[in-house]
Short mmCIF file of C-alpha atoms and ligand atoms in Angstrom, two decimals:
data_model
loop_
_atom_site.label_atom_id
_atom_site.label_comp_id
_atom_site.label_asym_id
_atom_site.label_seq_id
_atom_site.Cartn_x
_atom_site.Cartn_y
_atom_site.Cartn_z
CA MET A 1 0.05 -0.04 0.02
CA ASP A 2 0.93 3.67 -0.79
CA HIS A 3 2.96 4.83 2.52
CA ARG A 4 1.04 8.25 2.05
CA ILE A 5 -2.23 6.18 2.69
CA GLN A 6 -0.74 4.26 5.51
CA GLU A 7 0.58 7.71 7.19
CA MET A 8 -3.01 9.17 6.89
CA GLU A 9 -4.30 6.26 8.83
CA ASN A 10 -1.78 6.46 11.29
CA TYR A 11 -2.49 10.15 11.82
CA ALA A 12 -6.11 9.39 12.19
CA THR A 13 -5.57 6.70 14.85
CA PHE A 14 -3.12 8.95 16.80
CA HIS A 15 -5.52 11.95 16.80
CA HIS A 16 -8.67 9.90 17.24
CA ILE A 17 -10.24 10.84 13.89
CA PRO A 18 -12.89 8.58 12.72
CA ILE A 19 -12.20 7.78 9.23
CA MET A 20 -13.63 4.80 7.41
CA GLU A 21 -12.96 1.32 8.56
CA PRO A 22 -10.90 -0.95 6.21
CA ASP A 23 -13.83 -3.20 5.32
CA GLY A 24 -16.20 -0.17 4.87
CA ILE A 25 -13.67 1.61 2.54
CA THR A 26 -13.05 -1.53 0.53
CA PHE A 27 -16.89 -1.96 0.03
CA LEU A 28 -17.26 1.74 -0.88
CA LEU A 29 -14.43 1.71 -3.49
CA THR A 30 -15.69 -1.64 -5.06
CA TYR A 31 -19.18 -0.19 -5.24
CA ILE A 32 -17.98 2.95 -7.03
CA ARG A 33 -15.81 0.87 -9.42
CA GLU A 34 -18.46 -1.54 -10.33
CA HIS A 35 -21.10 1.23 -11.00
CA GLN A 36 -18.83 3.44 -12.79
CA ILE A 37 -19.43 6.25 -10.68
CA LYS A 38 -17.69 9.58 -11.59
CA ASN A 39 -18.95 12.65 -9.69
CA ILE A 40 -19.23 12.26 -5.85
CA LEU A 41 -20.45 14.62 -2.91
CA GLU A 42 -19.18 13.62 0.37
CA ILE A 43 -20.61 15.21 3.74
CA GLY A 44 -17.67 14.66 6.24
CA THR A 45 -14.02 15.07 4.91
CA ALA A 46 -12.06 14.70 8.19
CA ILE A 47 -8.53 14.64 6.69
CA GLY A 48 -9.49 13.77 3.18
CA TYR A 49 -8.77 10.10 3.53
CA SER A 50 -11.99 8.59 1.93
CA ALA A 51 -11.96 11.34 -0.64
CA ILE A 52 -8.46 10.79 -1.78
CA ARG A 53 -9.08 6.83 -1.75
CA MET A 54 -12.00 7.29 -4.01
CA CYS A 55 -10.30 9.80 -6.56
CA LEU A 56 -7.24 7.25 -6.75
CA LEU A 57 -9.74 4.63 -8.22
CA ASN A 58 -9.59 6.32 -11.54
CA GLU A 59 -8.75 9.56 -13.11
CA GLU A 60 -12.22 10.55 -14.25
CA ILE A 61 -13.49 10.55 -10.52
CA THR A 62 -14.16 14.03 -8.96
CA VAL A 63 -15.15 14.67 -5.34
CA THR A 64 -16.71 17.63 -3.79
CA THR A 65 -16.51 17.16 0.06
CA ILE A 66 -17.51 19.27 3.26
CA GLU A 67 -15.95 19.70 6.50
CA ARG A 68 -16.71 22.28 9.07
CA ASP A 69 -13.65 21.61 11.47
CA PRO A 70 -10.90 23.95 10.70
CA ILE A 71 -7.98 21.96 11.75
CA ARG A 72 -9.47 18.70 9.82
CA TYR A 73 -9.97 20.79 6.88
CA GLN A 74 -6.17 22.09 6.94
CA GLU A 75 -5.10 18.69 7.30
CA ALA A 76 -7.17 17.44 4.17
CA ILE A 77 -6.09 20.30 2.04
CA LYS A 78 -2.28 19.31 3.00
CA ASN A 79 -3.10 15.53 2.16
CA ILE A 80 -4.90 16.37 -1.05
CA LYS A 81 -1.90 18.49 -2.16
CA LEU A 82 0.56 15.54 -1.36
CA PHE A 83 -1.31 13.48 -3.73
CA GLN A 84 -1.61 16.25 -6.37
CA LEU A 85 -5.48 15.98 -6.49
CA GLU A 86 -6.35 19.56 -6.14
CA ASN A 87 -7.86 19.57 -9.57
CA ARG A 88 -10.21 16.74 -8.69
CA ILE A 89 -11.21 17.32 -4.88
CA THR A 90 -12.90 20.31 -3.96
CA VAL A 91 -13.01 20.81 -0.25
CA LEU A 92 -15.64 23.28 1.34
CA TRP A 93 -14.94 24.54 4.62
CA GLU A 94 -18.25 25.08 5.92
CA ASP A 95 -21.07 23.42 7.84
CA ALA A 96 -23.03 21.23 5.42
CA PHE A 97 -26.25 23.02 6.36
CA ASP A 98 -25.05 26.39 4.98
CA VAL A 99 -23.61 24.88 1.78
CA LYS A 100 -25.55 25.71 -1.56
CA LEU A 101 -24.84 23.40 -4.38
CA GLU A 102 -26.40 23.61 -7.85
CA ASN A 103 -24.53 20.54 -9.41
CA THR A 104 -25.61 16.90 -9.50
CA TYR A 105 -23.53 14.00 -8.32
CA ASP A 106 -23.75 10.05 -9.08
CA LEU A 107 -23.12 9.56 -5.30
CA LEU A 108 -24.02 11.22 -2.04
CA PHE A 109 -21.81 9.77 0.56
CA ILE A 110 -22.98 10.62 4.19
CA ASP A 111 -20.19 10.31 6.75
CA ALA A 112 -20.80 13.19 9.09
CA ALA A 113 -22.66 14.14 12.32
CA LYS A 114 -24.77 10.91 13.07
CA SER A 115 -27.78 12.85 14.47
CA GLN A 116 -28.36 14.77 11.40
CA TYR A 117 -28.52 11.94 8.49
CA ILE A 118 -32.28 12.64 7.77
CA LYS A 119 -31.48 16.22 7.39
CA PHE A 120 -28.30 15.60 5.24
CA PHE A 121 -30.19 13.28 3.09
CA GLU A 122 -33.26 15.61 2.68
CA LYS A 123 -30.95 18.80 1.92
CA PHE A 124 -28.81 16.95 -0.63
CA GLU A 125 -30.95 14.56 -2.36
CA LYS A 126 -31.97 17.27 -5.05
CA ASN A 127 -28.10 17.17 -5.89
CA LEU A 128 -28.33 13.59 -7.19
CA THR A 129 -28.32 12.53 -10.76
CA LYS A 130 -31.41 10.63 -11.92
CA ASN A 131 -29.91 7.12 -11.14
CA GLY A 132 -28.08 8.60 -8.34
CA VAL A 133 -27.09 6.68 -5.06
CA VAL A 134 -26.96 7.44 -1.44
CA ILE A 135 -24.39 5.70 0.79
CA SER A 136 -24.59 6.21 4.36
CA ASP A 137 -21.84 5.08 6.73
CA ASN A 138 -21.76 4.52 10.73
CA LEU A 139 -25.23 2.89 10.61
CA ASN A 140 -24.32 0.47 13.34
CA PHE A 141 -22.42 3.17 15.39
CA HIS A 142 -20.03 0.41 16.72
CA GLY A 143 -22.99 -2.02 17.14
CA LEU A 144 -24.78 0.27 19.48
CA THR A 145 -27.86 0.56 17.31
CA LYS A 146 -28.53 -2.96 18.16
CA VAL A 147 -28.23 -3.09 22.03
CA ASP A 148 -30.74 -2.44 24.86
CA GLU A 149 -30.88 1.32 24.99
CA THR A 150 -31.25 1.43 29.00
CA THR A 151 -27.49 0.53 29.05
CA LEU A 152 -26.40 3.62 27.29
CA SER A 153 -25.43 7.10 28.41
CA ARG A 154 -27.96 9.67 27.78
CA ASN A 155 -25.85 11.26 25.05
CA VAL A 156 -25.13 8.01 23.28
CA ARG A 157 -28.71 6.96 23.61
CA GLY A 158 -29.74 10.14 21.68
CA ILE A 159 -27.36 9.44 18.81
CA VAL A 160 -28.65 5.79 18.44
CA ARG A 161 -32.15 6.90 18.76
CA LYS A 162 -31.70 9.28 15.76
CA LEU A 163 -29.64 6.62 13.70
CA ASN A 164 -32.39 4.25 14.14
CA LEU A 165 -34.99 6.84 13.04
CA TYR A 166 -32.78 7.28 9.97
CA ILE A 167 -32.73 3.57 9.27
CA ASP A 168 -36.49 3.47 9.41
CA TYR A 169 -36.72 6.63 7.33
CA LEU A 170 -34.65 4.73 4.72
CA LYS A 171 -36.75 1.66 4.80
CA GLU A 172 -39.89 3.47 4.34
CA ASN A 173 -38.74 5.96 1.69
CA LYS A 174 -40.41 4.81 -1.47
CA ASN A 175 -38.08 6.78 -3.59
CA TYR A 176 -35.24 4.63 -2.83
CA GLU A 177 -34.46 0.92 -2.45
CA THR A 178 -32.23 0.70 0.52
CA THR A 179 -29.86 -2.25 1.27
CA PHE A 180 -28.00 -2.50 4.69
CA TYR A 181 -24.79 -4.04 4.75
CA ASN A 182 -23.12 -5.21 8.13
CA ILE A 183 -19.71 -4.10 6.84
CA GLY A 184 -17.28 -1.69 8.54
CA ASP A 185 -19.43 0.49 10.79
CA GLY A 186 -22.67 -0.46 8.99
CA ILE A 187 -23.45 0.84 5.62
CA GLY A 188 -26.82 1.74 3.80
CA VAL A 189 -27.01 1.92 0.02
CA SER A 190 -30.03 3.76 -1.18
CA VAL A 191 -30.71 3.61 -5.06
CA ARG A 192 -33.09 6.06 -6.41
CA LYS A 193 -35.82 4.33 -8.21
CA GLU A 194 -37.01 4.97 -11.72
CA ILE A 195 -39.66 7.36 -11.84
CA ALA A 196 -42.32 5.95 -14.37
N1 SAM B 201 -15.15 10.50 5.36
C1 SAM B 201 -14.04 10.62 6.23
C2 SAM B 201 -13.21 9.65 5.94
O1 SAM B 201 -13.63 8.30 6.03
O2 SAM B 201 -12.02 9.70 5.69
C3 SAM B 201 -14.44 10.64 7.72
C4 SAM B 201 -15.58 11.65 8.01
S1 SAM B 201 -15.74 11.78 9.96
C5 SAM B 201 -16.50 10.31 10.31
C6 SAM B 201 -17.08 12.82 9.90
C7 SAM B 201 -16.60 14.33 9.75
O3 SAM B 201 -17.65 15.26 9.49
C8 SAM B 201 -15.92 14.98 10.93
O4 SAM B 201 -14.55 15.44 10.68
C9 SAM B 201 -16.69 16.13 11.29
O5 SAM B 201 -16.14 17.25 11.59
C10 SAM B 201 -17.64 16.43 10.03
N2 SAM B 201 -18.96 16.98 10.21
C11 SAM B 201 -19.82 16.50 11.02
N3 SAM B 201 -20.91 17.38 10.85
C12 SAM B 201 -20.60 18.21 9.90
C13 SAM B 201 -21.45 19.22 9.29
N4 SAM B 201 -22.81 19.45 9.72
N5 SAM B 201 -20.85 19.82 8.24
C14 SAM B 201 -19.74 19.48 7.82
N6 SAM B 201 -18.88 18.75 8.41
C15 SAM B 201 -19.44 18.02 9.52
#
């Protein structure tokens, strides 16, 4: 593996930055390759790890990614320069809820604040192409979405409830066909249905 990728993984471990888990990123990259996805909108850049890995798949891929934390944003910019991917990765240093985007994307990848997933989905689905897909990471929240709630702290319980609401929201959303995968930290793939 490229030593620069390894260094980003080490940096994330050392600084407790939650980048995608190995199985999760492998799944995501395989999905992008198999479905020939080209334009990606990512919510939650952190240090640019997943954005860089997605772009390295193929030269036609472009990523727009949003990060609100200034230190992570700066680190992402530094890493993207290191890979000379400035022309294909655009990082927006903003809260995702303040961003206004007109472009459309083949893939919306949601990997940010877990309590806001429904809002991210509803804000950005208008930016999906006709056959677009939404991939959501962290749906298992380290297995916590499946445990007895009473064993959890109040704060964690709040996040778990919101994630479970999001899972129900995806299941009930008639405009999308969602498949859930027990891979990495739990991934949902929601494919927009053809409108007759
Ligand atoms: N996708 C990254 C990867 O795998 O390399 C990891 C992203 S990390 C799980 C989530 C990031 O989303 C954090 O860095 C956090 O600061 C950012 N974030 C959370 N809520 C956000 C929001 N409303 N707008 C922008 N960024 C947000």
